[in-house]
Amino acid sequence: MTQTRLGTPVPGGARTLRLHVLASGSRGNAAVVEDAATGAGVLVDCGICKRDFFARCDEAGFDPARLAAILVTHDHTDHTKGLGVVLRGLAKKGVEPAVYADDAVRAASSEVRALEDAHDVRSLRAGDALSLAGLAVHVFRTSHDAASSCGFRFESAGGDVAGFVTDTGIVTGEAHEGLMHARLLALESNHDVQMLADGPYPYPVKRRVGSDVGHLSNDQAAAELEALLCDELEQVVAMHISQNNNTYRLPAESLAAVVRRAGHPAAVQAALQSVLVSVG
């Protein structure tokens, strides 16, 4: 993806995008990006049960009947295990969103493959620019130990921008580009380096989590946020926080310190595993 392919944020443009993090963490992930101007939205991943999906959509004020598509970041089950039951629940309400997944993810994920006979499953590739729910969705590659993995940049017709990246050991150049000039930023801040080192995981797992194909640490997330600070940025959500190697307080404080040092007005909060977090 090149800079010329990305839309330019409109100064003072309509703030129509909303991010509803339905769940975020190692036990299950799902988030809705909604354009409040139309009420339409896109679901990113579905690693939660049908009950939680519908309950948190209702709490967020998002109508699942307005769901235009589901995007799958990668094949790990905490991002895919709820796809079948949620899609069946949506179908009973007459809603049949297309599911977008990289071909390598489709091959690696039994949850995605199980959808193919009954649902509209489409290919997704890094570098794609999709038109979904009235939004331009740019797909960028991330660095994770999955069959393939990606993040997204969402642009509304009015120039509002949301950036979304989790499950990456480093921020790739194309990911950084895709997150630039976002008003809403969902940024992985998975672990505290010292807590990971001292924690209960076996050494090979610790090495994997902290590797270039693992997860972003609080320090890495803070460095990336510092590089992304801009006039457009208003809301930052720390994503995919480890329950074993982090606390909800540490990443929020680490990211808040970045904006405070810069005298920047952006608000920072942590996404939660079992409680809805919405920003807009």
Short mmCIF file of C-alpha atoms in Angstrom, two decimals:
data_model
loop_
_atom_site.label_atom_id
_atom_site.label_comp_id
_atom_site.label_asym_id
_atom_site.label_seq_id
_atom_site.Cartn_x
_atom_site.Cartn_y
_atom_site.Cartn_z
CA MET A 1 0.00 0.00 0.00
CA THR A 2 1.35 3.39 -0.91
CA GLN A 3 0.55 6.75 0.56
CA THR A 4 -1.20 7.88 -2.60
CA ARG A 5 -3.79 5.16 -2.17
CA LEU A 6 -4.89 6.42 1.21
CA GLY A 7 -7.54 9.06 1.59
CA THR A 8 -6.58 12.39 3.09
CA PRO A 9 -8.40 13.23 6.33
CA VAL A 10 -10.68 16.22 5.94
CA PRO A 11 -9.76 18.95 8.46
CA GLY A 12 -12.76 19.53 10.64
CA GLY A 13 -14.59 16.76 8.81
CA ALA A 14 -17.54 14.85 10.22
CA ARG A 15 -16.62 12.59 13.13
CA THR A 16 -18.89 9.74 12.12
CA LEU A 17 -16.83 6.62 12.85
CA ARG A 18 -17.33 4.68 16.05
CA LEU A 19 -15.29 1.76 17.35
CA HIS A 20 -17.08 -0.77 19.53
CA VAL A 21 -14.64 -3.27 21.06
CA LEU A 22 -16.95 -6.12 22.03
CA ALA A 23 -14.10 -8.19 23.48
CA SER A 24 -10.32 -8.03 23.36
CA GLY A 25 -7.81 -10.48 24.81
CA SER A 26 -6.56 -14.04 24.63
CA ARG A 27 -9.99 -15.54 25.41
CA GLY A 28 -11.74 -13.94 22.42
CA ASN A 29 -11.75 -10.90 20.16
CA ALA A 30 -14.40 -8.97 18.24
CA ALA A 31 -14.85 -5.31 17.31
CA VAL A 32 -17.30 -3.33 15.19
CA VAL A 33 -16.35 -0.26 13.18
CA GLU A 34 -19.56 1.70 12.59
CA ASP A 35 -20.31 4.73 10.46
CA ALA A 36 -22.83 6.55 12.62
CA ALA A 37 -23.97 8.59 9.62
CA THR A 38 -25.50 5.46 8.09
CA GLY A 39 -25.64 3.00 10.98
CA ALA A 40 -23.78 0.43 8.86
CA GLY A 41 -20.74 -1.37 10.18
CA VAL A 42 -18.03 -3.97 9.73
CA LEU A 43 -17.10 -6.66 12.25
CA VAL A 44 -13.40 -7.34 12.76
CA ASP A 45 -12.91 -10.93 13.96
CA CYS A 46 -15.40 -13.03 15.88
CA GLY A 47 -13.88 -15.04 18.70
CA ILE A 48 -16.80 -14.67 21.11
CA CYS A 49 -20.07 -16.50 21.65
CA LYS A 50 -23.38 -15.53 20.08
CA ARG A 51 -24.85 -14.36 23.38
CA ASP A 52 -22.01 -11.95 24.06
CA PHE A 53 -21.95 -10.71 20.49
CA PHE A 54 -25.62 -9.74 20.43
CA ALA A 55 -25.65 -8.44 24.01
CA ARG A 56 -22.68 -6.13 23.46
CA CYS A 57 -23.96 -4.91 20.11
CA ASP A 58 -27.18 -4.00 21.86
CA GLU A 59 -25.26 -2.26 24.66
CA ALA A 60 -23.25 -0.33 22.04
CA GLY A 61 -26.41 0.77 20.26
CA PHE A 62 -25.30 -0.98 17.08
CA ASP A 63 -27.94 -2.88 15.12
CA PRO A 64 -26.42 -6.18 13.86
CA ALA A 65 -28.85 -6.02 10.95
CA ARG A 66 -26.63 -3.22 9.62
CA LEU A 67 -23.54 -5.44 9.55
CA ALA A 68 -22.16 -5.40 6.01
CA ALA A 69 -19.13 -7.68 6.35
CA ILE A 70 -16.85 -9.61 8.67
CA LEU A 71 -13.08 -9.21 8.33
CA VAL A 72 -10.77 -11.91 9.72
CA THR A 73 -7.33 -10.71 10.78
CA HIS A 74 -5.78 -14.19 11.04
CA ASP A 75 -6.50 -17.85 11.77
CA HIS A 76 -5.94 -18.12 15.55
CA THR A 77 -9.05 -19.40 17.28
CA ASP A 78 -9.46 -16.46 19.69
CA HIS A 79 -10.33 -14.48 16.54
CA THR A 80 -12.41 -17.09 14.69
CA LYS A 81 -14.14 -19.51 17.07
CA GLY A 82 -17.42 -17.57 17.18
CA LEU A 83 -17.85 -17.13 13.43
CA GLY A 84 -20.19 -20.05 12.83
CA VAL A 85 -22.59 -19.50 15.72
CA VAL A 86 -22.75 -15.74 15.21
CA LEU A 87 -23.37 -16.08 11.48
CA ARG A 88 -26.14 -18.60 12.14
CA GLY A 89 -27.66 -16.20 14.65
CA LEU A 90 -27.48 -13.37 12.12
CA ALA A 91 -29.00 -15.57 9.40
CA LYS A 92 -32.04 -16.19 11.60
CA LYS A 93 -32.52 -12.42 11.60
CA GLY A 94 -32.18 -12.28 7.81
CA VAL A 95 -28.63 -10.87 7.92
CA GLU A 96 -25.95 -12.53 5.80
CA PRO A 97 -22.71 -10.50 5.79
CA ALA A 98 -19.84 -11.64 3.59
CA VAL A 99 -16.76 -12.96 5.39
CA TYR A 100 -13.37 -11.79 4.14
CA ALA A 101 -10.25 -13.83 4.91
CA ASP A 102 -6.86 -14.33 3.33
CA ASP A 103 -6.63 -17.59 1.35
CA ALA A 104 -3.88 -18.84 3.68
CA VAL A 105 -6.14 -18.13 6.65
CA ARG A 106 -8.98 -20.02 5.00
CA ALA A 107 -6.70 -23.00 4.45
CA ALA A 108 -5.41 -22.95 8.04
CA SER A 109 -8.67 -22.27 9.90
CA SER A 110 -11.25 -25.02 10.32
CA GLU A 111 -13.67 -22.36 11.60
CA VAL A 112 -13.40 -20.38 8.35
CA ARG A 113 -13.47 -23.46 6.12
CA ALA A 114 -16.65 -24.65 7.86
CA LEU A 115 -18.43 -21.52 6.61
CA GLU A 116 -17.81 -22.02 2.92
CA ASP A 117 -20.80 -24.20 2.05
CA ALA A 118 -23.39 -22.02 3.77
CA HIS A 119 -21.93 -18.49 3.73
CA ASP A 120 -20.34 -16.00 1.38
CA VAL A 121 -16.60 -16.30 2.07
CA ARG A 122 -14.36 -14.03 0.00
CA SER A 123 -10.61 -13.65 -0.43
CA LEU A 124 -8.73 -10.90 1.36
CA ARG A 125 -5.15 -9.83 0.66
CA ALA A 126 -2.75 -7.27 2.05
CA GLY A 127 -2.86 -4.23 -0.19
CA ASP A 128 -6.56 -4.62 -0.97
CA ALA A 129 -8.80 -1.55 -0.90
CA LEU A 130 -12.38 -2.66 -0.23
CA SER A 131 -15.65 -0.75 -0.20
CA LEU A 132 -17.74 -2.06 2.71
CA ALA A 133 -20.62 -0.44 4.61
CA GLY A 134 -19.92 2.81 2.79
CA LEU A 135 -16.34 2.77 4.09
CA ALA A 136 -13.05 2.45 2.25
CA VAL A 137 -11.13 -0.36 3.96
CA HIS A 138 -7.40 -0.65 3.32
CA VAL A 139 -5.73 -3.93 4.28
CA PHE A 140 -2.12 -4.04 5.49
CA ARG A 141 0.15 -6.87 6.50
CA THR A 142 1.13 -7.48 10.13
CA SER A 143 3.89 -9.67 11.61
CA HIS A 144 2.44 -12.62 13.52
CA ASP A 145 3.02 -16.36 13.75
CA ALA A 146 -0.15 -17.18 11.85
CA ALA A 147 -0.80 -18.47 8.35
CA SER A 148 -1.25 -14.83 7.39
CA SER A 149 -2.23 -11.76 9.38
CA CYS A 150 -3.41 -8.24 8.67
CA GLY A 151 -4.77 -5.00 10.09
CA PHE A 152 -7.08 -2.37 8.67
CA ARG A 153 -7.55 1.32 7.96
CA PHE A 154 -11.17 2.47 7.73
CA GLU A 155 -12.07 5.74 5.98
CA SER A 156 -15.54 7.26 5.90
CA ALA A 157 -16.88 9.23 2.96
CA GLY A 158 -16.44 12.39 5.04
CA GLY A 159 -12.77 11.75 5.71
CA ASP A 160 -12.96 10.24 9.20
CA VAL A 161 -10.31 7.54 9.81
CA ALA A 162 -9.96 4.59 12.19
CA GLY A 163 -6.82 2.45 12.36
CA PHE A 164 -6.87 -1.11 13.72
CA VAL A 165 -3.89 -3.34 14.51
CA THR A 166 -3.49 -6.26 16.91
CA ASP A 167 -1.49 -9.50 16.92
CA THR A 168 1.77 -8.27 15.52
CA GLY A 169 5.29 -8.57 16.92
CA ILE A 170 6.46 -5.41 15.19
CA VAL A 171 4.73 -2.55 13.42
CA THR A 172 5.55 -3.08 9.77
CA GLY A 173 6.14 -0.09 7.51
CA GLU A 174 2.87 -0.68 5.72
CA ALA A 175 1.04 -1.01 9.04
CA HIS A 176 2.49 2.29 10.25
CA GLU A 177 1.41 3.93 7.03
CA GLY A 178 -2.06 2.48 7.36
CA LEU A 179 -2.45 3.89 10.88
CA MET A 180 -1.29 7.42 10.06
CA HIS A 181 -3.68 10.35 10.57
CA ALA A 182 -6.31 8.18 12.26
CA ARG A 183 -8.78 9.86 14.57
CA LEU A 184 -9.58 6.55 16.29
CA LEU A 185 -6.66 4.20 16.90
CA ALA A 186 -6.94 0.59 18.11
CA LEU A 187 -3.35 -0.38 18.93
CA GLU A 188 -2.13 -3.62 20.44
CA SER A 189 -0.39 -3.28 23.82
CA ASN A 190 -0.23 -6.91 24.80
CA HIS A 191 2.39 -7.39 27.49
CA ASP A 192 4.72 -5.81 29.99
CA VAL A 193 8.25 -7.01 29.20
CA GLN A 194 9.19 -7.66 32.82
CA MET A 195 5.91 -9.39 33.64
CA LEU A 196 6.38 -11.65 30.62
CA ALA A 197 9.93 -12.50 31.71
CA ASP A 198 8.85 -13.24 35.28
CA GLY A 199 5.52 -14.84 34.43
CA PRO A 200 4.26 -18.42 34.27
CA TYR A 201 4.68 -19.13 30.57
CA PRO A 202 7.26 -21.74 29.46
CA TYR A 203 10.36 -20.18 27.95
CA PRO A 204 9.47 -21.07 24.31
CA VAL A 205 6.11 -19.31 24.72
CA LYS A 206 7.76 -16.27 26.31
CA ARG A 207 10.20 -16.13 23.41
CA ARG A 208 7.36 -16.39 20.91
CA VAL A 209 5.24 -13.66 22.53
CA GLY A 210 8.18 -11.27 22.67
CA SER A 211 9.44 -12.04 19.17
CA ASP A 212 8.97 -10.14 15.92
CA VAL A 213 6.08 -12.50 15.11
CA GLY A 214 4.46 -12.34 18.53
CA HIS A 215 2.69 -9.41 20.17
CA LEU A 216 3.48 -5.76 20.77
CA SER A 217 4.70 -4.89 24.26
CA ASN A 218 3.57 -1.79 26.14
CA ASP A 219 6.91 -0.17 25.26
CA GLN A 220 6.54 -0.95 21.56
CA ALA A 221 2.98 0.36 21.54
CA ALA A 222 4.11 3.56 23.24
CA ALA A 223 6.87 4.07 20.67
CA GLU A 224 4.42 3.55 17.83
CA LEU A 225 1.88 5.90 19.36
CA GLU A 226 4.55 8.57 19.69
CA ALA A 227 5.31 8.18 15.98
CA LEU A 228 1.60 8.42 15.12
CA LEU A 229 0.69 11.51 17.13
CA CYS A 230 -1.05 14.00 14.85
CA ASP A 231 -3.69 16.69 14.93
CA GLU A 232 -6.41 14.26 13.86
CA LEU A 233 -5.88 11.72 16.66
CA GLU A 234 -8.56 11.86 19.38
CA GLN A 235 -9.03 8.37 20.84
CA VAL A 236 -6.55 5.55 21.51
CA VAL A 237 -7.60 2.09 22.67
CA ALA A 238 -4.99 -0.35 23.98
CA MET A 239 -5.89 -3.74 22.51
CA HIS A 240 -5.33 -7.47 23.14
CA ILE A 241 -4.02 -6.97 26.68
CA SER A 242 -2.62 -10.15 28.21
CA GLN A 243 -4.28 -11.30 31.40
CA ASN A 244 -1.11 -13.10 32.48
CA ASN A 245 1.63 -10.70 31.41
CA ASN A 246 0.01 -7.30 31.80
CA THR A 247 -2.62 -5.36 33.68
CA TYR A 248 -5.26 -3.05 32.28
CA ARG A 249 -3.61 -0.16 34.14
CA LEU A 250 -0.07 -0.51 32.73
CA PRO A 251 -0.75 -0.07 28.98
CA ALA A 252 -3.25 2.71 29.60
CA GLU A 253 -0.69 4.55 31.73
CA SER A 254 2.12 3.92 29.25
CA LEU A 255 0.15 5.27 26.30
CA ALA A 256 -1.29 8.14 28.32
CA ALA A 257 2.25 9.18 29.25
CA VAL A 258 3.08 9.52 25.55
CA VAL A 259 0.25 11.92 24.86
CA ARG A 260 0.86 13.80 28.12
CA ARG A 261 4.54 14.37 27.34
CA ALA A 262 3.59 15.71 23.93
CA GLY A 263 0.88 17.94 25.34
CA HIS A 264 -1.56 16.11 23.08
CA PRO A 265 -5.29 16.02 23.91
CA ALA A 266 -5.98 12.43 22.78
CA ALA A 267 -7.84 10.23 25.27
CA VAL A 268 -6.47 6.76 26.09
CA GLN A 269 -8.24 3.72 27.48
CA ALA A 270 -7.82 -0.04 27.64
CA ALA A 271 -9.99 -2.53 25.77
CA LEU A 272 -11.38 -5.23 28.04
CA GLN A 273 -11.96 -8.95 27.71
CA SER A 274 -15.52 -9.12 29.00
CA VAL A 275 -16.84 -5.56 28.95
CA LEU A 276 -17.78 -3.37 25.98
CA VAL A 277 -15.54 -0.39 25.26
CA SER A 278 -16.86 2.13 22.71
CA VAL A 279 -15.21 5.27 21.36
CA GLY A 280 -16.36 7.67 18.68
#
